[in-house]
């Protein structure tokens, strides 16, 4: 085991790292601060192995962010103020050596890449050790171990993804290619997935990749049924793969709702088993249709986003993710403030949509605000627990049924107003859909207007 000394401190090389590369990166900045933006694109403080190198780099980042002059003297002064070394003389000697170790800053990007590669090797080693430690704990279930292992490796891989500036000419060329595909013969492969509700598709242009779509309503408005109807339409009509995470209902209950909708049999009959011969025929036909559909159900209570990612990656192919519902989710960490926890969950849901490159539909409860207002129509401000829900979502849809509140006096019966209250990609507005409570089914209003 090799050891090095810095001042009076001994460090043992227990993990792989390149001392010369770390020193050369810092030394290059000391002699030419103009190279620091390039370094900052490639490295973070924790990419360095030695704690003192991390601290020096953090000082450089702070100076850069506050537009302070960066040169040998100013950096040395800041290092002394932070007491990174035991004595000011040790600081001066070490920084002088850093400045002398590199002849020029020309190859600083190459040095930075070496530092970063060693960092990822160390992370892989740490992750492997964690996996071994977990595996040796007899009480840990194998499924939890697999999910944790997959998530650790996936996090490391995602951390390697970086992007840089793209010239407008390149962006326009890419946009032109997309437009050609959208207007070509196979345009359906590139457009947003149809919800199955034409009037809604016209407003939101379908379910687009990487979008976080929020469906919010008070209890009893049919938001779960709406999401399941979308799942059914996407899987059976567009032949896409749908993953449904239900934190409230069991897989069996979800399947019953899907059968009720597809077979046009009242949910009550399915729950009680009071079925006629004709009902059994319709159930058999509906079962054939749904069995061929790529719909995957998961009813794990309190599931975290990390666990969702692991399960979705094992599916290999997924086109739409539905989560029912937000307020039952857990961040997987101890956060005393529920508002902060929901903020973290919604932020990670948006990251999930981008990483998986699929639309993610999340259901959400609304506060009691609509109950205390005349008309009872929901608003964005009724989203419970966190303003980040509205902020992180690309599309927010609020469901409302007048006849739920005004059973006799309602002007419209069996009609659901889907208020597209936020649409990052275009217009907002209200879409009216037909609602059939017997079969928990929504329909295009022009096709089904079942009013008394």
mmCIF file of N, CA and C in Angstrom, residues 30 52 55-57 59-60 63 73-85 88 91-92 95:
data_model
loop_
_atom_site.group_PDB
_atom_site.id
_atom_site.type_symbol
_atom_site.label_atom_id
_atom_site.label_comp_id
_atom_site.label_asym_id
_atom_site.label_seq_id
_atom_site.Cartn_x
_atom_site.Cartn_y
_atom_site.Cartn_z
ATOM 1 N N UNK A 30 -3.890 27.436 -11.333
ATOM 2 C CA UNK A 30 -3.045 28.414 -10.628
ATOM 3 C C UNK A 30 -2.230 29.264 -11.587
ATOM 4 N N UNK A 52 -7.777 17.549 0.663
ATOM 5 C CA UNK A 52 -7.235 18.897 0.495
ATOM 6 C C UNK A 52 -7.379 19.383 -0.949
ATOM 7 N N UNK A 55 -10.937 20.559 -1.220
ATOM 8 C CA UNK A 55 -11.130 21.865 -0.593
ATOM 9 C C UNK A 55 -10.568 22.996 -1.450
ATOM 10 N N UNK A 56 -9.408 22.764 -2.045
ATOM 11 C CA UNK A 56 -8.817 23.785 -2.920
ATOM 12 C C UNK A 56 -9.729 24.042 -4.113
ATOM 13 N N UNK A 57 -10.276 22.971 -4.680
ATOM 14 C CA UNK A 57 -11.154 23.109 -5.836
ATOM 15 C C UNK A 57 -12.444 23.842 -5.454
ATOM 16 N N UNK A 59 -12.743 26.110 -3.221
ATOM 17 C CA UNK A 59 -12.376 27.523 -3.119
ATOM 18 C C UNK A 59 -12.361 28.162 -4.502
ATOM 19 N N UNK A 60 -11.798 27.449 -5.474
ATOM 20 C CA UNK A 60 -11.766 27.960 -6.848
ATOM 21 C C UNK A 60 -13.180 28.146 -7.395
ATOM 22 N N UNK A 63 -14.756 31.254 -5.834
ATOM 23 C CA UNK A 63 -14.177 32.475 -6.406
ATOM 24 C C UNK A 63 -14.707 32.708 -7.815
ATOM 25 N N UNK A 73 -1.844 34.277 -6.007
ATOM 26 C CA UNK A 73 -1.869 35.017 -4.753
ATOM 27 C C UNK A 73 -3.249 34.962 -4.107
ATOM 28 N N UNK A 74 -4.311 35.227 -4.892
ATOM 29 C CA UNK A 74 -5.663 35.258 -4.318
ATOM 30 C C UNK A 74 -6.107 33.869 -3.858
ATOM 31 N N UNK A 75 -5.748 32.841 -4.634
ATOM 32 C CA UNK A 75 -6.115 31.477 -4.236
ATOM 33 C C UNK A 75 -5.354 31.067 -2.983
ATOM 34 N N UNK A 76 -4.075 31.410 -2.920
ATOM 35 C CA UNK A 76 -3.278 31.100 -1.735
ATOM 36 C C UNK A 76 -3.852 31.786 -0.504
ATOM 37 N N UNK A 77 -4.259 33.034 -0.655
ATOM 38 C CA UNK A 77 -4.835 33.769 0.471
ATOM 39 C C UNK A 77 -6.116 33.096 0.966
ATOM 40 N N UNK A 78 -6.950 32.639 0.022
ATOM 41 C CA UNK A 78 -8.200 31.969 0.401
ATOM 42 C C UNK A 78 -7.915 30.625 1.067
ATOM 43 N N UNK A 79 -6.924 29.910 0.577
ATOM 44 C CA UNK A 79 -6.544 28.616 1.174
ATOM 45 C C UNK A 79 -6.064 28.824 2.608
ATOM 46 N N UNK A 80 -5.294 29.877 2.825
ATOM 47 C CA UNK A 80 -4.829 30.174 4.183
ATOM 48 C C UNK A 80 -6.006 30.495 5.108
ATOM 49 N N UNK A 81 -6.973 31.273 4.590
ATOM 50 C CA UNK A 81 -8.134 31.650 5.405
ATOM 51 C C UNK A 81 -8.959 30.438 5.814
ATOM 52 N N UNK A 82 -8.994 29.418 4.956
ATOM 53 C CA UNK A 82 -9.777 28.213 5.241
ATOM 54 C C UNK A 82 -9.007 27.212 6.108
ATOM 55 N N UNK A 83 -7.725 27.490 6.360
ATOM 56 C CA UNK A 83 -6.880 26.619 7.198
ATOM 57 C C UNK A 83 -6.881 25.171 6.694
ATOM 58 N N UNK A 84 -6.721 25.042 5.381
ATOM 59 C CA UNK A 84 -6.680 23.705 4.775
ATOM 60 C C UNK A 84 -5.402 22.966 5.184
ATOM 61 N N UNK A 85 -4.333 23.714 5.342
ATOM 62 C CA UNK A 85 -3.060 23.130 5.762
ATOM 63 C C UNK A 85 -2.770 23.555 7.199
ATOM 64 N N UNK A 88 0.498 28.248 7.372
ATOM 65 C CA UNK A 88 0.474 29.050 6.149
ATOM 66 C C UNK A 88 1.664 28.718 5.258
ATOM 67 N N UNK A 91 0.924 25.702 3.201
ATOM 68 C CA UNK A 91 0.034 26.058 2.097
ATOM 69 C C UNK A 91 0.824 26.675 0.942
ATOM 70 N N UNK A 92 1.729 27.589 1.269
ATOM 71 C CA UNK A 92 2.520 28.255 0.236
ATOM 72 C C UNK A 92 3.408 27.261 -0.502
ATOM 73 N N UNK A 95 1.097 24.847 -2.775
ATOM 74 C CA UNK A 95 0.571 25.496 -3.965
ATOM 75 C C UNK A 95 1.678 25.871 -4.944
#
